PDB file of C-alpha atoms in Angstrom:
ATOM      1  CA  UNK A   1      -0.392  -0.030   0.048  1.00  0.00           C
ATOM      2  CA  UNK A   2       3.387   2.196  -0.222  1.00  0.00           C
ATOM      3  CA  UNK A   3       3.872   4.193  -2.884  1.00  0.00           C
ATOM      4  CA  UNK A   4       7.142   5.633  -4.341  1.00  0.00           C
ATOM      5  CA  UNK A   5       9.177   6.481  -6.734  1.00  0.00           C
ATOM      6  CA  UNK A   6      11.810   4.304  -8.204  1.00  0.00           C
ATOM      7  CA  UNK A   7      14.645   4.677 -10.780  1.00  0.00           C
ATOM      8  CA  UNK A   8      13.611   3.389 -14.578  1.00  0.00           C
ATOM      9  CA  UNK A   9      15.310   0.276 -15.049  1.00  0.00           C
ATOM     10  CA  UNK A  10      16.959   0.201 -18.509  1.00  0.00           C
ATOM     11  CA  UNK A  11      17.243  -3.336 -19.835  1.00  0.00           C
ATOM     12  CA  UNK A  12      20.262  -3.003 -22.165  1.00  0.00           C
ATOM     13  CA  UNK A  13      22.021  -1.748 -18.905  1.00  0.00           C
ATOM     14  CA  UNK A  14      21.908  -5.303 -17.091  1.00  0.00           C
ATOM     15  CA  UNK A  15      24.786  -7.153 -17.914  1.00  0.00           C
ATOM     16  CA  UNK A  16      23.958 -10.907 -16.280  1.00  0.00           C
ATOM     17  CA  UNK A  17      21.522 -13.011 -16.533  1.00  0.00           C
ATOM     18  CA  UNK A  18      20.483 -12.781 -13.433  1.00  0.00           C
ATOM     19  CA  UNK A  19      20.197  -8.766 -12.636  1.00  0.00           C
ATOM     20  CA  UNK A  20      18.016  -9.464 -16.255  1.00  0.00           C
ATOM     21  CA  UNK A  21      15.806 -11.800 -15.261  1.00  0.00           C
ATOM     22  CA  UNK A  22      14.994 -10.089 -11.323  1.00  0.00           C
ATOM     23  CA  UNK A  23      12.969  -7.376 -13.319  1.00  0.00           C
ATOM     24  CA  UNK A  24       9.615  -8.342 -15.053  1.00  0.00           C
ATOM     25  CA  UNK A  25       9.873  -6.733 -18.307  1.00  0.00           C
ATOM     26  CA  UNK A  26      12.938  -7.770 -19.515  1.00  0.00           C
ATOM     27  CA  UNK A  27      14.295 -10.893 -21.223  1.00  0.00           C
ATOM     28  CA  UNK A  28      17.446 -12.439 -21.601  1.00  0.00           C
ATOM     29  CA  UNK A  29      18.930 -13.755 -24.737  1.00  0.00           C
ATOM     30  CA  UNK A  30      21.978 -15.182 -25.269  1.00  0.00           C
ATOM     31  CA  UNK A  31      24.668 -12.614 -24.404  1.00  0.00           C
ATOM     32  CA  UNK A  32      22.249  -9.643 -23.578  1.00  0.00           C
ATOM     33  CA  UNK A  33      19.237  -8.297 -22.043  1.00  0.00           C
ATOM     34  CA  UNK A  34      16.356  -6.552 -23.911  1.00  0.00           C
ATOM     35  CA  UNK A  35      13.120  -5.093 -22.877  1.00  0.00           C
ATOM     36  CA  UNK A  36      10.320  -8.325 -22.683  1.00  0.00           C
ATOM     37  CA  UNK A  37       8.062  -8.316 -25.988  1.00  0.00           C
ATOM     38  CA  UNK A  38       4.444  -9.274 -25.476  1.00  0.00           C
ATOM     39  CA  UNK A  39       3.601 -10.706 -28.335  1.00  0.00           C
ATOM     40  CA  UNK A  40       0.020 -10.517 -28.174  1.00  0.00           C
ATOM     41  CA  UNK A  41      -0.125  -6.674 -28.256  1.00  0.00           C
ATOM     42  CA  UNK A  42       2.042  -6.578 -31.555  1.00  0.00           C
ATOM     43  CA  UNK A  43       0.150  -5.498 -34.514  1.00  0.00           C
ATOM     44  CA  UNK A  44       1.032  -8.243 -38.200  1.00  0.00           C
ATOM     45  CA  UNK A  45       4.087  -5.597 -39.311  1.00  0.00           C
ATOM     46  CA  UNK A  46       5.903  -5.689 -35.698  1.00  0.00           C
ATOM     47  CA  UNK A  47       5.562  -9.671 -35.240  1.00  0.00           C
ATOM     48  CA  UNK A  48       6.790 -10.003 -37.227  1.00  0.00           C
ATOM     49  CA  UNK A  49       9.847  -8.321 -36.434  1.00  0.00           C
ATOM     50  CA  UNK A  50      10.108  -9.434 -33.276  1.00  0.00           C
ATOM     51  CA  UNK A  51      11.660 -12.767 -33.493  1.00  0.00           C
ATOM     52  CA  UNK A  52      10.519 -14.463 -30.331  1.00  0.00           C
ATOM     53  CA  UNK A  53       6.847 -13.416 -31.566  1.00  0.00           C
ATOM     54  CA  UNK A  54       4.649 -15.477 -34.781  1.00  0.00           C
ATOM     55  CA  UNK A  55       1.497 -13.978 -36.902  1.00  0.00           C
ATOM     56  CA  UNK A  56      -0.976 -16.532 -36.782  1.00  0.00           C
ATOM     57  CA  UNK A  57      -4.571 -17.090 -38.222  1.00  0.00           C
ATOM     58  CA  UNK A  58      -6.948 -19.207 -36.279  1.00  0.00           C
ATOM     59  CA  UNK A  59     -10.592 -19.545 -37.617  1.00  0.00           C
ATOM     60  CA  UNK A  60     -10.594 -16.535 -38.822  1.00  0.00           C
ATOM     61  CA  UNK A  61      -8.625 -14.497 -35.862  1.00  0.00           C
ATOM     62  CA  UNK A  62      -5.417 -13.308 -36.963  1.00  0.00           C
ATOM     63  CA  UNK A  63      -3.411 -12.666 -33.925  1.00  0.00           C
ATOM     64  CA  UNK A  64       0.346 -12.271 -32.473  1.00  0.00           C
ATOM     65  CA  UNK A  65       2.057 -15.646 -30.800  1.00  0.00           C
ATOM     66  CA  UNK A  66       4.943 -16.659 -28.890  1.00  0.00           C
ATOM     67  CA  UNK A  67       7.070 -18.799 -31.551  1.00  0.00           C
ATOM     68  CA  UNK A  68       5.901 -22.218 -31.482  1.00  0.00           C
ATOM     69  CA  UNK A  69       8.670 -24.686 -31.392  1.00  0.00           C
ATOM     70  CA  UNK A  70      11.724 -25.511 -29.634  1.00  0.00           C
ATOM     71  CA  UNK A  71      14.491 -24.224 -31.863  1.00  0.00           C
ATOM     72  CA  UNK A  72      16.901 -21.744 -30.948  1.00  0.00           C
ATOM     73  CA  UNK A  73      16.685 -18.816 -33.431  1.00  0.00           C
ATOM     74  CA  UNK A  74      19.755 -17.456 -32.322  1.00  0.00           C
ATOM     75  CA  UNK A  75      21.366 -20.269 -33.311  1.00  0.00           C
ATOM     76  CA  UNK A  76      20.254 -20.393 -36.920  1.00  0.00           C
ATOM     77  CA  UNK A  77      22.102 -19.413 -39.961  1.00  0.00           C
ATOM     78  CA  UNK A  78      21.545 -16.366 -42.301  1.00  0.00           C
ATOM     79  CA  UNK A  79      19.245 -16.712 -44.597  1.00  0.00           C
ATOM     80  CA  UNK A  80      20.981 -16.438 -48.278  1.00  0.00           C
ATOM     81  CA  UNK A  81      18.491 -15.934 -50.703  1.00  0.00           C
ATOM     82  CA  UNK A  82      19.276 -14.149 -53.731  1.00  0.00           C
ATOM     83  CA  UNK A  83      15.351 -14.642 -55.188  1.00  0.00           C
ATOM     84  CA  UNK A  84      11.694 -16.257 -54.934  1.00  0.00           C
ATOM     85  CA  UNK A  85       9.508 -18.103 -57.358  1.00  0.00           C
ATOM     86  CA  UNK A  86       4.965 -18.187 -56.547  1.00  0.00           C
ATOM     87  CA  UNK A  87       3.102 -20.606 -57.785  1.00  0.00           C
ATOM     88  CA  UNK A  88      -0.957 -20.739 -58.510  1.00  0.00           C
ATOM     89  CA  UNK A  89      -2.552 -24.152 -58.918  1.00  0.00           C
ATOM     90  CA  UNK A  90       1.579 -25.628 -59.072  1.00  0.00           C
ATOM     91  CA  UNK A  91       1.778 -23.525 -62.126  1.00  0.00           C
ATOM     92  CA  UNK A  92       4.750 -20.933 -62.028  1.00  0.00           C
ATOM     93  CA  UNK A  93       3.301 -17.487 -62.386  1.00  0.00           C
ATOM     94  CA  UNK A  94       5.961 -15.413 -61.338  1.00  0.00           C
ATOM     95  CA  UNK A  95       9.866 -15.025 -60.468  1.00  0.00           C
ATOM     96  CA  UNK A  96      12.251 -12.565 -59.158  1.00  0.00           C
ATOM     97  CA  UNK A  97      15.977 -14.111 -59.207  1.00  0.00           C
ATOM     98  CA  UNK A  98      19.242 -11.482 -58.563  1.00  0.00           C
ATOM     99  CA  UNK A  99      17.816  -8.722 -60.761  1.00  0.00           C
ATOM    100  CA  UNK A 100      15.895 -11.251 -63.253  1.00  0.00           C
ATOM    101  CA  UNK A 101      12.099 -10.928 -63.445  1.00  0.00           C
ATOM    102  CA  UNK A 102       9.549 -13.703 -65.422  1.00  0.00           C
ATOM    103  CA  UNK A 103       5.928 -13.936 -65.310  1.00  0.00           C
ATOM    104  CA  UNK A 104       3.139 -11.186 -64.470  1.00  0.00           C
ATOM    105  CA  UNK A 105       0.825 -11.697 -61.070  1.00  0.00           C
ATOM    106  CA  UNK A 106      -2.818 -10.455 -61.857  1.00  0.00           C
ATOM    107  CA  UNK A 107      -5.690 -11.315 -59.845  1.00  0.00           C
ATOM    108  CA  UNK A 108      -9.840  -9.964 -60.393  1.00  0.00           C
ATOM    109  CA  UNK A 109     -11.639  -8.051 -57.205  1.00  0.00           C
ATOM    110  CA  UNK A 110     -12.853  -9.127 -54.867  1.00  0.00           C
ATOM    111  CA  UNK A 111     -10.841 -11.878 -55.742  1.00  0.00           C
ATOM    112  CA  UNK A 112      -8.039 -14.220 -53.678  1.00  0.00           C
ATOM    113  CA  UNK A 113      -5.555 -16.515 -54.698  1.00  0.00           C
ATOM    114  CA  UNK A 114      -3.103 -18.927 -52.937  1.00  0.00           C
ATOM    115  CA  UNK A 115       0.202 -18.159 -53.810  1.00  0.00           C
ATOM    116  CA  UNK A 116       3.141 -21.067 -52.440  1.00  0.00           C
ATOM    117  CA  UNK A 117       6.846 -19.018 -52.288  1.00  0.00           C
ATOM    118  CA  UNK A 118       9.686 -20.808 -53.041  1.00  0.00           C
ATOM    119  CA  UNK A 119      13.234 -18.946 -52.414  1.00  0.00           C
ATOM    120  CA  UNK A 120      16.209 -19.995 -54.321  1.00  0.00           C
ATOM    121  CA  UNK A 121      19.577 -19.303 -54.469  1.00  0.00           C
ATOM    122  CA  UNK A 122      21.928 -18.485 -56.594  1.00  0.00           C
ATOM    123  CA  UNK A 123      21.525 -21.365 -59.111  1.00  0.00           C
ATOM    124  CA  UNK A 124      18.257 -20.777 -59.082  1.00  0.00           C
ATOM    125  CA  UNK A 125      17.876 -24.126 -56.896  1.00  0.00           C
ATOM    126  CA  UNK A 126      15.045 -24.061 -54.148  1.00  0.00           C
ATOM    127  CA  UNK A 127      16.144 -23.384 -50.346  1.00  0.00           C
ATOM    128  CA  UNK A 128      14.433 -25.778 -47.950  1.00  0.00           C
ATOM    129  CA  UNK A 129      13.576 -24.538 -44.642  1.00  0.00           C
ATOM    130  CA  UNK A 130      12.922 -26.853 -42.129  1.00  0.00           C
ATOM    131  CA  UNK A 131       9.320 -27.135 -40.998  1.00  0.00           C
ATOM    132  CA  UNK A 132      10.985 -26.802 -37.366  1.00  0.00           C
ATOM    133  CA  UNK A 133      12.714 -23.680 -38.752  1.00  0.00           C
ATOM    134  CA  UNK A 134       9.759 -21.424 -40.267  1.00  0.00           C
ATOM    135  CA  UNK A 135       9.431 -19.332 -36.869  1.00  0.00           C
ATOM    136  CA  UNK A 136      12.661 -18.294 -37.266  1.00  0.00           C
ATOM    137  CA  UNK A 137      12.139 -16.926 -40.197  1.00  0.00           C
ATOM    138  CA  UNK A 138       9.224 -15.254 -40.758  1.00  0.00           C
ATOM    139  CA  UNK A 139       7.791 -13.369 -43.632  1.00  0.00           C
ATOM    140  CA  UNK A 140       7.182  -9.574 -43.768  1.00  0.00           C
ATOM    141  CA  UNK A 141       5.244  -8.319 -46.617  1.00  0.00           C
ATOM    142  CA  UNK A 142       5.213  -4.399 -47.481  1.00  0.00           C
ATOM    143  CA  UNK A 143       1.693  -3.444 -49.891  1.00  0.00           C
ATOM    144  CA  UNK A 144       2.203   0.234 -52.020  1.00  0.00           C
ATOM    145  CA  UNK A 145      -1.451   0.942 -51.918  1.00  0.00           C
ATOM    146  CA  UNK A 146      -3.427  -1.933 -49.215  1.00  0.00           C
ATOM    147  CA  UNK A 147      -6.511  -0.010 -50.691  1.00  0.00           C
ATOM    148  CA  UNK A 148      -5.788  -2.242 -54.419  1.00  0.00           C
ATOM    149  CA  UNK A 149      -4.449  -5.085 -53.037  1.00  0.00           C
ATOM    150  CA  UNK A 150      -3.805  -6.857 -49.766  1.00  0.00           C
ATOM    151  CA  UNK A 151      -1.522  -9.499 -49.056  1.00  0.00           C
ATOM    152  CA  UNK A 152      -1.506 -12.312 -45.613  1.00  0.00           C
ATOM    153  CA  UNK A 153      -0.345 -15.296 -44.893  1.00  0.00           C
ATOM    154  CA  UNK A 154      -2.100 -18.320 -45.213  1.00  0.00           C
ATOM    155  CA  UNK A 155      -4.345 -19.100 -42.666  1.00  0.00           C
ATOM    156  CA  UNK A 156      -3.285 -22.057 -40.496  1.00  0.00           C
ATOM    157  CA  UNK A 157      -6.881 -24.296 -41.131  1.00  0.00           C
ATOM    158  CA  UNK A 158      -6.879 -22.861 -44.626  1.00  0.00           C
ATOM    159  CA  UNK A 159      -5.597 -26.297 -45.793  1.00  0.00           C
ATOM    160  CA  UNK A 160      -6.604 -28.937 -43.164  1.00  0.00           C
ATOM    161  CA  UNK A 161      -7.792 -31.162 -45.185  1.00  0.00           C
ATOM    162  CA  UNK A 162      -7.716 -34.855 -44.921  1.00  0.00           C
ATOM    163  CA  UNK A 163      -4.432 -35.718 -47.279  1.00  0.00           C
ATOM    164  CA  UNK A 164      -2.286 -38.675 -46.463  1.00  0.00           C
ATOM    165  CA  UNK A 165       1.398 -37.591 -45.458  1.00  0.00           C
ATOM    166  CA  UNK A 166       2.869 -38.504 -49.818  1.00  0.00           C
ATOM    167  CA  UNK A 167      -0.273 -36.203 -50.531  1.00  0.00           C
ATOM    168  CA  UNK A 168       0.453 -32.949 -49.059  1.00  0.00           C
ATOM    169  CA  UNK A 169       3.584 -30.821 -49.543  1.00  0.00           C
ATOM    170  CA  UNK A 170       4.765 -28.302 -46.681  1.00  0.00           C
ATOM    171  CA  UNK A 171       5.274 -25.064 -48.002  1.00  0.00           C
ATOM    172  CA  UNK A 172       4.915 -21.252 -47.332  1.00  0.00           C
ATOM    173  CA  UNK A 173       2.246 -19.852 -48.844  1.00  0.00           C
ATOM    174  CA  UNK A 174       0.219 -16.400 -48.940  1.00  0.00           C
ATOM    175  CA  UNK A 175      -3.556 -15.343 -49.716  1.00  0.00           C
ATOM    176  CA  UNK A 176      -3.318 -12.240 -52.816  1.00  0.00           C
ATOM    177  CA  UNK A 177      -7.136 -10.242 -52.499  1.00  0.00           C
ATOM    178  CA  UNK A 178      -7.662  -7.740 -55.364  1.00  0.00           C
ATOM    179  CA  UNK A 179      -9.541  -4.981 -53.295  1.00  0.00           C
ATOM    180  CA  UNK A 180      -9.962  -2.423 -56.254  1.00  0.00           C
ATOM    181  CA  UNK A 181      -9.477  -2.485 -59.504  1.00  0.00           C
ATOM    182  CA  UNK A 182      -6.135  -1.037 -60.470  1.00  0.00           C
ATOM    183  CA  UNK A 183      -2.465  -1.651 -59.738  1.00  0.00           C
ATOM    184  CA  UNK A 184       0.036  -1.828 -57.283  1.00  0.00           C
ATOM    185  CA  UNK A 185       3.248  -3.356 -56.182  1.00  0.00           C
ATOM    186  CA  UNK A 186       4.428  -5.349 -52.345  1.00  0.00           C
ATOM    187  CA  UNK A 187       7.626  -6.632 -51.710  1.00  0.00           C
ATOM    188  CA  UNK A 188       7.925  -9.577 -49.614  1.00  0.00           C
ATOM    189  CA  UNK A 189      11.349  -9.590 -47.277  1.00  0.00           C
ATOM    190  CA  UNK A 190      12.538 -12.894 -44.894  1.00  0.00           C
ATOM    191  CA  UNK A 191      12.791 -11.524 -41.213  1.00  0.00           C
ATOM    192  CA  UNK A 192      15.861 -13.404 -39.152  1.00  0.00           C
ATOM    193  CA  UNK A 193      17.187 -12.520 -35.718  1.00  0.00           C
ATOM    194  CA  UNK A 194      15.091  -8.571 -36.089  1.00  0.00           C
ATOM    195  CA  UNK A 195      16.533  -8.120 -39.462  1.00  0.00           C
ATOM    196  CA  UNK A 196      15.811  -8.758 -42.871  1.00  0.00           C
ATOM    197  CA  UNK A 197      18.177 -10.753 -44.333  1.00  0.00           C
ATOM    198  CA  UNK A 198      16.336 -10.877 -47.496  1.00  0.00           C
ATOM    199  CA  UNK A 199      14.147  -8.399 -49.525  1.00  0.00           C
ATOM    200  CA  UNK A 200      12.305  -8.559 -52.955  1.00  0.00           C
ATOM    201  CA  UNK A 201      12.450  -5.915 -55.069  1.00  0.00           C
ATOM    202  CA  UNK A 202       8.924  -4.499 -56.152  1.00  0.00           C
ATOM    203  CA  UNK A 203       5.981  -6.849 -57.248  1.00  0.00           C
ATOM    204  CA  UNK A 204       4.066  -5.384 -59.080  1.00  0.00           C
ATOM    205  CA  UNK A 205       0.148  -6.273 -59.153  1.00  0.00           C
ATOM    206  CA  UNK A 206      -2.347  -5.903 -61.701  1.00  0.00           C
ATOM    207  CA  UNK A 207      -5.920  -6.227 -60.133  1.00  0.00           C
ATOM    208  CA  UNK A 208      -9.077  -6.685 -62.583  1.00  0.00           C
ATOM    209  CA  UNK A 209     -12.466  -5.870 -63.501  1.00  0.00           C
ATOM    210  CA  UNK A 210     -14.479  -9.434 -61.795  1.00  0.00           C
ATOM    211  CA  UNK A 211     -15.111 -12.014 -64.581  1.00  0.00           C
ATOM    212  CA  UNK A 212     -18.985 -13.498 -64.972  1.00  0.00           C
ATOM    213  CA  UNK A 213     -18.023 -16.980 -66.189  1.00  0.00           C
ATOM    214  CA  UNK A 214     -21.450 -17.082 -67.624  1.00  0.00           C
ATOM    215  CA  UNK A 215     -21.256 -14.386 -69.712  1.00  0.00           C
ATOM    216  CA  UNK A 216     -18.839 -15.796 -71.681  1.00  0.00           C
ATOM    217  CA  UNK A 217     -18.450 -17.384 -74.621  1.00  0.00           C
ATOM    218  CA  UNK A 218     -16.120 -20.303 -75.109  1.00  0.00           C
ATOM    219  CA  UNK A 219     -13.357 -18.655 -76.547  1.00  0.00           C
ATOM    220  CA  UNK A 220     -13.132 -16.346 -73.788  1.00  0.00           C
ATOM    221  CA  UNK A 221     -14.006 -18.958 -71.133  1.00  0.00           C
ATOM    222  CA  UNK A 222     -11.384 -21.248 -72.360  1.00  0.00           C
ATOM    223  CA  UNK A 223      -9.223 -17.967 -72.282  1.00  0.00           C
ATOM    224  CA  UNK A 224     -10.578 -17.350 -68.471  1.00  0.00           C
ATOM    225  CA  UNK A 225      -8.446 -18.381 -65.745  1.00  0.00           C
ATOM    226  CA  UNK A 226     -11.216 -19.960 -63.090  1.00  0.00           C
ATOM    227  CA  UNK A 227     -13.553 -20.786 -65.851  1.00  0.00           C
ATOM    228  CA  UNK A 228     -14.261 -23.992 -67.863  1.00  0.00           C
ATOM    229  CA  UNK A 229     -16.946 -24.600 -70.598  1.00  0.00           C
ATOM    230  CA  UNK A 230     -19.002 -27.753 -70.049  1.00  0.00           C
ATOM    231  CA  UNK A 231     -21.658 -29.585 -72.036  1.00  0.00           C
ATOM    232  CA  UNK A 232     -24.188 -30.928 -70.164  1.00  0.00           C
ATOM    233  CA  UNK A 233     -27.449 -32.681 -71.292  1.00  0.00           C
ATOM    234  CA  UNK A 234     -25.996 -31.118 -75.296  1.00  0.00           C
ATOM    235  CA  UNK A 235     -26.096 -27.359 -73.338  1.00  0.00           C
ATOM    236  CA  UNK A 236     -22.980 -26.001 -73.731  1.00  0.00           C
ATOM    237  CA  UNK A 237     -22.154 -22.742 -71.393  1.00  0.00           C
ATOM    238  CA  UNK A 238     -18.939 -21.494 -69.250  1.00  0.00           C
ATOM    239  CA  UNK A 239     -19.055 -22.187 -65.483  1.00  0.00           C
ATOM    240  CA  UNK A 240     -16.948 -21.309 -62.951  1.00  0.00           C
ATOM    241  CA  UNK A 241     -14.054 -23.601 -62.803  1.00  0.00           C
ATOM    242  CA  UNK A 242     -13.994 -25.312 -58.763  1.00  0.00           C
ATOM    243  CA  UNK A 243     -10.393 -25.477 -57.391  1.00  0.00           C
ATOM    244  CA  UNK A 244     -10.940 -29.069 -55.254  1.00  0.00           C
ATOM    245  CA  UNK A 245      -8.412 -27.901 -52.403  1.00  0.00           C
ATOM    246  CA  UNK A 246     -10.239 -24.432 -51.390  1.00  0.00           C
ATOM    247  CA  UNK A 247     -13.613 -27.524 -51.201  1.00  0.00           C
ATOM    248  CA  UNK A 248     -12.925 -28.043 -47.291  1.00  0.00           C
ATOM    249  CA  UNK A 249     -16.245 -31.130 -46.843  1.00  0.00           C
ATOM    250  CA  UNK A 250     -16.198 -34.360 -47.696  1.00  0.00           C
ATOM    251  CA  UNK A 251     -19.736 -33.937 -49.316  1.00  0.00           C
ATOM    252  CA  UNK A 252     -18.763 -30.262 -51.387  1.00  0.00           C
ATOM    253  CA  UNK A 253     -15.971 -32.512 -52.143  1.00  0.00           C
ATOM    254  CA  UNK A 254     -17.357 -35.624 -53.434  1.00  0.00           C
ATOM    255  CA  UNK A 255     -19.938 -33.444 -55.735  1.00  0.00           C
ATOM    256  CA  UNK A 256     -17.004 -32.359 -58.189  1.00  0.00           C
ATOM    257  CA  UNK A 257     -16.275 -35.073 -60.674  1.00  0.00           C
ATOM    258  CA  UNK A 258     -12.892 -34.053 -61.265  1.00  0.00           C
TER     259      UNK A 258
END
């Protein structure tokens, strides 16, 4: 019940683990003392910058959490990425490698594309990150115009379907959503130990008008990424293309012949 004024403790002035651990707002990191980070109080950008925090989406709710796993990120290597490739529906659509850019990114307004990202070394070979170490190398996205697109890491439950171990390859993925017709750019960085080990060149994204498949003729339908031409009972028409990996119940999956 006694109120008093005390000296303010600066964590970085404490040079022993014992002194650091004695302060509730400080944490010892290997060889130095830092202010304690409360992951639950951080936004997505700050969460990606904090080495002991990880951004997750559970049941549609996004939040910053303590990084999972037992990996000691301070003992992991610098990430020597020289580029990356993006895949949509298992087809490469865009890549950067040491300044060379191939492909393009388009998304319809009010539509979302799940893009798998593979980081590349100087020879263009994929750099594989062990699943247990993914939290040590979080992705951070910087969108130039957030009114045109949003870029978010794929939610944990997005791909929670009944796959066998041999059918489902672990990968880093994110969702690209078109919010308004236009063009803008984003960059992707791999953070490690509180700094960016790799940052991409700006990635140009074009957001196009929403395509209504049923309004298309056969030529336009076959040229559209998310439409397919079908003949039912002698009647030909253009329909929305169903992506099987977007179906999250067995009933919906079994209803599609493909």
